[in-house]
PDB file of C-alpha atoms in Angstrom:
ATOM      1  CA  MET A1304     -10.584  18.346  52.094  1.00 50.00           C
ATOM      2  CA  ARG A1305      -8.175  15.435  51.905  1.00 48.00           C
ATOM      3  CA  ASP A1306     -10.608  13.686  49.831  1.00 48.00           C
ATOM      4  CA  LEU A1307     -10.908  16.324  47.237  1.00 42.00           C
ATOM      5  CA  ILE A1308      -7.059  16.862  46.951  1.00 47.00           C
ATOM      6  CA  LEU A1309      -6.902  13.000  46.346  1.00 43.00           C
ATOM      7  CA  PHE A1310      -9.593  13.322  43.813  1.00 42.00           C
ATOM      8  CA  GLY A1311      -7.842  16.231  42.100  1.00 44.00           C
ATOM      9  CA  LEU A1312      -4.630  14.265  41.986  1.00 43.00           C
ATOM     10  CA  PHE A1313      -6.522  11.283  40.487  1.00 43.00           C
ATOM     11  CA  ILE A1314      -7.860  13.466  37.688  1.00 43.00           C
ATOM     12  CA  ILE A1315      -4.356  15.022  37.108  1.00 43.00           C
ATOM     13  CA  LEU A1316      -2.684  11.740  36.770  1.00 41.00           C
ATOM     14  CA  LEU A1317      -5.507  10.336  34.624  1.00 41.00           C
ATOM     15  CA  LEU A1318      -5.145  13.363  32.295  1.00 39.00           C
ATOM     16  CA  ALA A1319      -1.247  12.778  32.224  1.00 39.00           C
ATOM     17  CA  ALA A1320      -1.743   9.284  31.348  1.00 39.00           C
ATOM     18  CA  GLN A1321      -4.058  10.140  28.563  1.00 40.00           C
ATOM     19  CA  PHE A1322      -1.583  12.670  27.054  1.00 37.00           C
ATOM     20  CA  ALA A1323       1.297  10.330  27.535  1.00 37.00           C
ATOM     21  CA  SER A1324      -0.334   7.622  25.581  1.00 41.00           C
ATOM     22  CA  ALA A1325      -1.563  10.052  22.770  1.00 48.00           C
ATOM     23  CA  LYS A1326       0.779   9.759  19.711  1.00 75.00           C
ATOM     24  CA  THR A1327       1.590  11.804  16.695  1.00 91.00           C
ATOM     25  CA  ALA A1328       1.516  10.827  12.981  1.00 93.00           C
ATOM     26  CA  ASP A1329       5.287  10.857  13.057  1.00 95.00           C
ATOM     27  CA  GLU A1330       5.435   8.594  16.080  1.00 95.00           C
ATOM     28  CA  VAL A1331       3.177   6.029  14.714  1.00 96.00           C
ATOM     29  CA  ILE A1332       5.018   6.067  11.299  1.00 97.00           C
ATOM     30  CA  GLU A1333       8.370   5.637  12.897  1.00 96.00           C
ATOM     31  CA  LYS A1334       7.351   2.724  14.564  1.00 97.00           C
ATOM     32  CA  TYR A1335       5.901   1.209  11.482  1.00 98.00           C
ATOM     33  CA  ILE A1336       9.113   1.721   9.693  1.00 97.00           C
ATOM     34  CA  LYS A1337      10.918  -0.064  12.615  1.00 97.00           C
ATOM     35  CA  ALA A1338       8.346  -2.990  12.442  1.00 98.00           C
ATOM     36  CA  ARG A1339       8.880  -3.405   8.721  1.00 98.00           C
ATOM     37  CA  GLY A1340      12.495  -3.742   9.194  1.00 97.00           C
ATOM     38  CA  GLY A1341      14.149  -0.343   9.670  1.00 97.00           C
ATOM     39  CA  LYS A1342      14.774   2.724   7.538  1.00 95.00           C
ATOM     40  CA  ASP A1343      18.082   1.402   6.328  1.00 96.00           C
ATOM     41  CA  LYS A1344      16.526  -2.055   5.357  1.00 97.00           C
ATOM     42  CA  LEU A1345      13.706  -0.446   3.415  1.00 97.00           C
ATOM     43  CA  ALA A1346      16.006   2.039   1.656  1.00 96.00           C
ATOM     44  CA  SER A1347      18.213  -0.791   0.442  1.00 97.00           C
ATOM     45  CA  VAL A1348      15.630  -2.421  -1.550  1.00 97.00           C
ATOM     46  CA  LYS A1349      15.944  -0.815  -5.189  1.00 98.00           C
ATOM     47  CA  SER A1350      14.113  -3.572  -7.131  1.00 98.00           C
ATOM     48  CA  ILE A1351      11.635  -6.419  -6.293  1.00 98.00           C
ATOM     49  CA  TYR A1352       9.670  -9.285  -7.717  1.00 98.00           C
ATOM     50  CA  MET A1353       6.512 -10.730  -6.295  1.00 98.00           C
ATOM     51  CA  GLU A1354       4.593 -13.719  -7.476  1.00 98.00           C
ATOM     52  CA  GLY A1355       1.319 -15.184  -6.227  1.00 97.00           C
ATOM     53  CA  THR A1356      -2.008 -16.565  -7.152  1.00 95.00           C
ATOM     54  CA  LYS A1357      -5.599 -15.204  -6.956  1.00 90.00           C
ATOM     55  CA  GLU A1358      -9.092 -16.241  -7.945  1.00 80.00           C
ATOM     56  CA  ILE A1359     -10.793 -13.985 -10.263  1.00 74.00           C
ATOM     57  CA  THR A1360     -14.407 -14.763 -11.138  1.00 71.00           C
ATOM     58  CA  GLY A1361     -13.803 -18.366 -10.395  1.00 73.00           C
ATOM     59  CA  MET A1362     -10.648 -18.726 -12.375  1.00 78.00           C
ATOM     60  CA  LYS A1363      -7.244 -19.069 -10.818  1.00 88.00           C
ATOM     61  CA  ALA A1364      -4.728 -16.503 -11.885  1.00 92.00           C
ATOM     62  CA  THR A1365      -1.006 -15.899 -11.419  1.00 95.00           C
ATOM     63  CA  ILE A1366      -0.009 -12.400 -10.380  1.00 95.00           C
ATOM     64  CA  LYS A1367       3.489 -11.107 -11.022  1.00 97.00           C
ATOM     65  CA  ILE A1368       4.581  -7.690  -9.684  1.00 97.00           C
ATOM     66  CA  ILE A1369       7.872  -6.186 -10.850  1.00 98.00           C
ATOM     67  CA  LYS A1370       9.078  -2.810  -9.336  1.00 98.00           C
ATOM     68  CA  LYS A1371      12.149  -0.705  -9.798  1.00 98.00           C
ATOM     69  CA  GLN A1372      12.440   2.032  -7.183  1.00 97.00           C
ATOM     70  CA  ASP A1373      10.891   5.343  -8.658  1.00 96.00           C
ATOM     71  CA  LYS A1374      11.275   3.794 -12.116  1.00 97.00           C
ATOM     72  CA  LEU A1375       8.896   0.915 -12.674  1.00 97.00           C
ATOM     73  CA  SER A1376       5.733  -0.713 -11.435  1.00 97.00           C
ATOM     74  CA  ARG A1377       4.550  -3.755 -13.609  1.00 97.00           C
ATOM     75  CA  THR A1378       1.615  -5.961 -12.543  1.00 96.00           C
ATOM     76  CA  GLU A1379       0.878  -8.786 -14.895  1.00 95.00           C
ATOM     77  CA  ILE A1380      -2.092 -11.201 -14.565  1.00 92.00           C
ATOM     78  CA  GLU A1381      -2.035 -14.658 -16.311  1.00 91.00           C
ATOM     79  CA  ASN A1382      -5.269 -16.485 -16.038  1.00 84.00           C
ATOM     80  CA  GLY A1383      -4.789 -19.137 -18.827  1.00 79.00           C
ATOM     81  CA  ILE A1384      -7.126 -17.371 -21.201  1.00 79.00           C
ATOM     82  CA  ALA A1385      -5.607 -13.827 -21.710  1.00 78.00           C
ATOM     83  CA  ASN A1386      -2.640 -12.047 -20.138  1.00 87.00           C
ATOM     84  CA  GLU A1387      -3.142  -8.557 -18.686  1.00 91.00           C
ATOM     85  CA  PHE A1388      -0.900  -5.896 -17.443  1.00 93.00           C
ATOM     86  CA  VAL A1389      -0.785  -2.492 -15.716  1.00 94.00           C
ATOM     87  CA  LEU A1390       2.456  -0.711 -16.431  1.00 95.00           C
ATOM     88  CA  ILE A1391       3.616   2.510 -14.576  1.00 96.00           C
ATOM     89  CA  THR A1392       7.010   4.131 -15.358  1.00 96.00           C
ATOM     90  CA  ASP A1393       8.351   7.528 -14.298  1.00 95.00           C
ATOM     91  CA  LYS A1394       7.455   8.914 -17.797  1.00 94.00           C
ATOM     92  CA  GLU A1395       4.018   7.058 -18.668  1.00 94.00           C
ATOM     93  CA  ALA A1396       1.617   4.527 -17.752  1.00 94.00           C
ATOM     94  CA  TRP A1397      -0.237   1.662 -19.844  1.00 94.00           C
ATOM     95  CA  THR A1398      -3.053  -0.864 -19.236  1.00 93.00           C
ATOM     96  CA  PHE A1399      -3.802  -3.936 -21.493  1.00 91.00           C
ATOM     97  CA  PHE A1400      -6.865  -6.014 -20.939  1.00 89.00           C
ATOM     98  CA  PRO A1401      -7.234  -8.148 -24.043  1.00 85.00           C
ATOM     99  CA  LEU A1402     -10.838  -9.322 -23.352  1.00 81.00           C
ATOM    100  CA  ILE A1403     -11.722  -5.348 -23.551  1.00 85.00           C
ATOM    101  CA  SER A1404      -9.409  -4.288 -26.227  1.00 86.00           C
ATOM    102  CA  PRO A1405      -6.825  -6.057 -28.463  1.00 87.00           C
ATOM    103  CA  VAL A1406      -4.305  -3.014 -27.939  1.00 89.00           C
ATOM    104  CA  ALA A1407      -2.643  -1.575 -24.919  1.00 90.00           C
ATOM    105  CA  HIS A1408      -4.062   1.878 -23.888  1.00 92.00           C
ATOM    106  CA  LYS A1409      -1.793   4.767 -22.530  1.00 93.00           C
ATOM    107  CA  VAL A1410      -3.105   6.389 -19.295  1.00 91.00           C
ATOM    108  CA  PRO A1411      -3.945   9.965 -19.507  1.00 89.00           C
ATOM    109  CA  GLY A1412      -1.271  12.421 -18.082  1.00 84.00           C
ATOM    110  CA  ASP A1413      -3.524  13.915 -15.564  1.00 81.00           C
ATOM    111  CA  VAL A1414      -4.044  10.462 -14.047  1.00 84.00           C
ATOM    112  CA  LEU A1415      -0.386   9.317 -14.109  1.00 88.00           C
ATOM    113  CA  ALA A1416       0.882  11.213 -11.204  1.00 86.00           C
ATOM    114  CA  GLY A1417      -1.526   9.632  -8.853  1.00 84.00           C
ATOM    115  CA  LEU A1418      -0.571   6.030 -10.135  1.00 89.00           C
ATOM    116  CA  GLN A1419       3.224   6.665  -9.607  1.00 91.00           C
ATOM    117  CA  THR A1420       3.124   6.093  -5.948  1.00 92.00           C
ATOM    118  CA  GLU A1421       2.992   2.409  -6.864  1.00 94.00           C
ATOM    119  CA  MET A1422       6.629   2.751  -7.948  1.00 96.00           C
ATOM    120  CA  ASP A1423       7.478   3.303  -4.266  1.00 96.00           C
ATOM    121  CA  ILE A1424       8.781   0.017  -3.072  1.00 97.00           C
ATOM    122  CA  ALA A1425       9.008   1.013   0.594  1.00 96.00           C
ATOM    123  CA  GLY A1426       5.538   2.636   0.549  1.00 95.00           C
ATOM    124  CA  PRO A1427       4.592   6.306   0.767  1.00 95.00           C
ATOM    125  CA  LEU A1428       4.633   6.318   4.630  1.00 96.00           C
ATOM    126  CA  ALA A1429       8.403   5.632   4.547  1.00 95.00           C
ATOM    127  CA  ASP A1430      10.391   8.822   4.487  1.00 94.00           C
ATOM    128  CA  TYR A1431       7.116  10.660   3.503  1.00 95.00           C
ATOM    129  CA  ILE A1432       8.264  14.259   4.158  1.00 94.00           C
ATOM    130  CA  ALA A1433      11.307  13.801   1.997  1.00 95.00           C
ATOM    131  CA  LYS A1434       8.885  12.533  -0.750  1.00 94.00           C
ATOM    132  CA  GLY A1435       6.646  15.701  -0.432  1.00 94.00           C
ATOM    133  CA  HIS A1436       3.709  13.987   1.073  1.00 95.00           C
ATOM    134  CA  LYS A1437       1.635  15.104   4.151  1.00 95.00           C
ATOM    135  CA  ALA A1438       0.427  12.896   6.962  1.00 96.00           C
ATOM    136  CA  GLU A1439      -2.227  13.435   9.495  1.00 95.00           C
ATOM    137  CA  LEU A1440      -3.217  11.191  12.412  1.00 96.00           C
ATOM    138  CA  LEU A1441      -6.989  10.844  12.668  1.00 95.00           C
ATOM    139  CA  GLY A1442      -7.173   8.776  15.750  1.00 93.00           C
ATOM    140  CA  LYS A1443      -7.955   5.033  16.366  1.00 94.00           C
ATOM    141  CA  GLU A1444     -10.357   2.684  14.658  1.00 95.00           C
ATOM    142  CA  THR A1445     -11.036  -1.088  14.883  1.00 95.00           C
ATOM    143  CA  VAL A1446     -10.025  -3.189  11.834  1.00 94.00           C
ATOM    144  CA  GLU A1447     -11.105  -6.851  11.840  1.00 91.00           C
ATOM    145  CA  GLY A1448     -11.032  -6.699  15.797  1.00 92.00           C
ATOM    146  CA  ASN A1449      -7.654  -4.921  15.756  1.00 94.00           C
ATOM    147  CA  ALA A1450      -7.225  -1.492  17.375  1.00 96.00           C
ATOM    148  CA  CYS A1451      -5.415   0.594  14.646  1.00 96.00           C
ATOM    149  CA  TYR A1452      -4.200   4.064  14.258  1.00 97.00           C
ATOM    150  CA  LYS A1453      -5.761   5.862  11.117  1.00 96.00           C
ATOM    151  CA  ILE A1454      -3.420   7.909   9.130  1.00 96.00           C
ATOM    152  CA  LYS A1455      -4.380  10.013   6.303  1.00 96.00           C
ATOM    153  CA  LEU A1456      -1.818  10.671   3.580  1.00 95.00           C
ATOM    154  CA  ILE A1457      -1.866  13.432   0.951  1.00 94.00           C
ATOM    155  CA  THR A1458       0.759  12.532  -1.659  1.00 93.00           C
ATOM    156  CA  ARG A1459       2.808  15.138  -3.521  1.00 91.00           C
ATOM    157  CA  ALA A1460       0.473  14.617  -6.477  1.00 88.00           C
ATOM    158  CA  GLY A1461      -2.588  15.227  -4.331  1.00 88.00           C
ATOM    159  CA  LYS A1462      -3.769  11.794  -4.141  1.00 88.00           C
ATOM    160  CA  GLU A1463      -5.502  10.996  -0.803  1.00 92.00           C
ATOM    161  CA  MET A1464      -4.690   7.584   0.956  1.00 94.00           C
ATOM    162  CA  MET A1465      -5.720   6.125   4.259  1.00 96.00           C
ATOM    163  CA  PHE A1466      -3.683   3.719   6.420  1.00 97.00           C
ATOM    164  CA  TRP A1467      -4.620   1.689   9.300  1.00 98.00           C
ATOM    165  CA  VAL A1468      -1.490   0.793  11.420  1.00 97.00           C
ATOM    166  CA  ASP A1469      -1.992  -1.937  14.102  1.00 97.00           C
ATOM    167  CA  ALA A1470      -1.546  -0.613  17.446  1.00 96.00           C
ATOM    168  CA  ALA A1471       0.136  -3.687  18.706  1.00 96.00           C
ATOM    169  CA  THR A1472       2.357  -4.895  15.729  1.00 97.00           C
ATOM    170  CA  TYR A1473       2.771  -1.428  13.981  1.00 97.00           C
ATOM    171  CA  LEU A1474       2.318  -3.118  10.743  1.00 98.00           C
ATOM    172  CA  VAL A1475      -0.384  -1.901   8.226  1.00 98.00           C
ATOM    173  CA  ASN A1476      -3.466  -3.804   8.405  1.00 97.00           C
ATOM    174  CA  GLN A1477      -5.573  -1.955   5.850  1.00 97.00           C
ATOM    175  CA  SER A1478      -5.173   0.817   3.410  1.00 96.00           C
ATOM    176  CA  SER A1479      -7.533   2.659   0.986  1.00 93.00           C
ATOM    177  CA  ALA A1480      -7.036   4.902  -1.978  1.00 87.00           C
ATOM    178  CA  ILE A1481      -9.390   6.708  -4.311  1.00 75.00           C
ATOM    179  CA  THR A1482      -9.287   6.100  -8.092  1.00 68.00           C
ATOM    180  CA  ILE A1483     -10.227   9.029 -10.460  1.00 57.00           C
ATOM    181  CA  GLY A1484     -12.498   8.337 -13.306  1.00 52.00           C
ATOM    182  CA  ASP A1485     -12.934   9.973 -16.721  1.00 46.00           C
ATOM    183  CA  GLY A1486     -13.614  13.722 -16.484  1.00 45.00           C
ATOM    184  CA  GLY A1487     -11.962  13.889 -13.026  1.00 46.00           C
ATOM    185  CA  GLY A1488     -14.857  12.383 -11.032  1.00 50.00           C
ATOM    186  CA  VAL A1489     -14.282   9.765  -8.254  1.00 50.00           C
ATOM    187  CA  ALA A1490     -14.743   6.468  -9.885  1.00 62.00           C
ATOM    188  CA  SER A1491     -14.140   4.229  -6.935  1.00 73.00           C
ATOM    189  CA  GLU A1492     -12.331   3.430  -3.562  1.00 81.00           C
ATOM    190  CA  ILE A1493      -9.733   0.593  -3.553  1.00 87.00           C
ATOM    191  CA  LEU A1494      -9.604  -1.001   0.066  1.00 92.00           C
ATOM    192  CA  THR A1495      -6.802  -3.523   0.604  1.00 94.00           C
ATOM    193  CA  SER A1496      -6.287  -5.760   3.877  1.00 96.00           C
ATOM    194  CA  TYR A1497      -2.946  -7.067   4.671  1.00 97.00           C
ATOM    195  CA  ARG A1498      -2.286 -10.333   6.410  1.00 96.00           C
ATOM    196  CA  ASN A1499       0.160 -13.151   7.035  1.00 97.00           C
ATOM    197  CA  TYR A1500       3.270 -11.009   7.560  1.00 98.00           C
ATOM    198  CA  LYS A1501       6.384 -12.826   6.988  1.00 97.00           C
ATOM    199  CA  GLU A1502      10.127 -11.712   7.063  1.00 97.00           C
ATOM    200  CA  VAL A1503      12.076 -11.731   3.672  1.00 97.00           C
ATOM    201  CA  GLU A1504      15.698 -10.670   4.037  1.00 97.00           C
ATOM    202  CA  GLY A1505      14.968  -8.814   7.229  1.00 97.00           C
ATOM    203  CA  ILE A1506      11.898  -6.898   5.920  1.00 98.00           C
ATOM    204  CA  GLN A1507       8.153  -7.734   6.825  1.00 98.00           C
ATOM    205  CA  PHE A1508       5.917  -8.387   3.699  1.00 98.00           C
ATOM    206  CA  ALA A1509       2.280  -9.157   3.747  1.00 97.00           C
ATOM    207  CA  HIS A1510       1.875 -12.502   1.950  1.00 97.00           C
ATOM    208  CA  THR A1511      -1.756 -12.295   1.826  1.00 96.00           C
ATOM    209  CA  CYS A1512      -3.595  -9.217   0.372  1.00 95.00           C
ATOM    210  CA  GLU A1513      -7.392  -8.781  -0.109  1.00 93.00           C
ATOM    211  CA  THR A1514      -8.386  -6.081  -2.416  1.00 89.00           C
ATOM    212  CA  LYS A1515     -12.128  -4.779  -2.569  1.00 86.00           C
ATOM    213  CA  THR A1516     -13.411  -2.016  -4.966  1.00 82.00           C
ATOM    214  CA  ILE A1517     -16.116   0.154  -3.576  1.00 78.00           C
ATOM    215  CA  GLY A1518     -18.062   2.393  -5.812  1.00 67.00           C
ATOM    216  CA  PRO A1519     -20.501   2.765  -8.778  1.00 58.00           C
ATOM    217  CA  LYS A1520     -17.830   1.305 -11.018  1.00 54.00           C
ATOM    218  CA  ALA A1521     -16.674  -1.543  -8.814  1.00 50.00           C
ATOM    219  CA  SER A1522     -16.220  -4.745 -11.045  1.00 50.00           C
ATOM    220  CA  ARG A1523     -14.251  -7.048  -8.861  1.00 50.00           C
ATOM    221  CA  MET A1524     -14.975  -7.603  -5.029  1.00 56.00           C
ATOM    222  CA  GLY A1525     -12.935  -9.451  -2.539  1.00 69.00           C
ATOM    223  CA  GLU A1526     -10.053 -10.620  -4.599  1.00 84.00           C
ATOM    224  CA  GLU A1527      -7.493 -12.298  -2.285  1.00 91.00           C
ATOM    225  CA  THR A1528      -3.944 -12.716  -3.543  1.00 94.00           C
ATOM    226  CA  LEU A1529      -1.499 -15.244  -1.882  1.00 96.00           C
ATOM    227  CA  PHE A1530       2.179 -14.476  -2.438  1.00 97.00           C
ATOM    228  CA  TYR A1531       4.506 -17.494  -2.425  1.00 97.00           C
ATOM    229  CA  LYS A1532       7.689 -15.724  -4.009  1.00 98.00           C
ATOM    230  CA  ILE A1533       9.267 -12.348  -3.021  1.00 98.00           C
ATOM    231  CA  LEU A1534      12.749 -11.606  -4.407  1.00 98.00           C
ATOM    232  CA  ILE A1535      14.735  -8.640  -3.165  1.00 98.00           C
ATOM    233  CA  ASN A1536      16.922  -6.682  -5.539  1.00 98.00           C
ATOM    234  CA  PRO A1537      16.494  -8.952  -8.716  1.00 98.00           C
ATOM    235  CA  ILE A1538      17.651  -7.714 -12.127  1.00 97.00           C
ATOM    236  CA  ILE A1539      15.026  -6.275 -14.048  1.00 97.00           C
ATOM    237  CA  ASP A1540      14.603  -7.011 -17.788  1.00 96.00           C
ATOM    238  CA  PRO A1541      14.640  -3.644 -19.544  1.00 96.00           C
ATOM    239  CA  LYS A1542      11.634  -5.063 -21.631  1.00 95.00           C
ATOM    240  CA  MET A1543       9.388  -4.579 -18.626  1.00 96.00           C
ATOM    241  CA  PHE A1544       9.458  -0.852 -19.077  1.00 96.00           C
ATOM    242  CA  PHE A1545       7.486  -1.268 -22.444  1.00 94.00           C
ATOM    243  CA  PRO A1546       4.009  -2.254 -23.220  1.00 91.00           C
ATOM    244  CA  GLU A1547       5.405  -4.337 -26.130  1.00 79.00           C
ATOM    245  CA  ASN A1548       7.829  -6.932 -25.063  1.00 62.00           C
TER     246      ASN A1548
END
């Protein structure tokens, strides 16, 4: 009888430990925000400039990312042959790839809302409820040898995203998002890995990002960007909001 009682207590303690270690999406996200630098620090960033290098089809390119909170996301790619950009604002979006077309193309309105999460400097996980997003913790997965919490996020616009938050550091190791093709069909999945986190004015930023495009229309695989400059709250030139500048 004594052995049965001890065995029962062992099972109860084991279950209690299991439930005590279980986390909700909100708990993981709260620790993620703290690991990045805290809610107040993230909210204080109203604009950002990031510059780095990446290799595209064997050529070295300079990447410049300019953002103004909820107003602008502009990514410029300079490769010595042609300068490309993707421009997203709170009103419209444009793409310019001169090797494909000599003029900038306006993004269709039904695609715009899904792109506008790029204007969120802190990222959609931060203060996600107030932003109208929904988050769900799907459990744990291993990413590049690291145990991670997998969080599914549905944005206010209906865009589905996945985030893998490191169970040790609580920083995001990987994210994915679905891009929508012409006619509303799924075009591809963008998978991004984040490494080499460093502090910039009290906030953790990944200084190495590797992006892979998965799907039938994938054109670029395994592009790694190395950021060497990150400026917090710079003045944004008004010309950055327009495709012609």
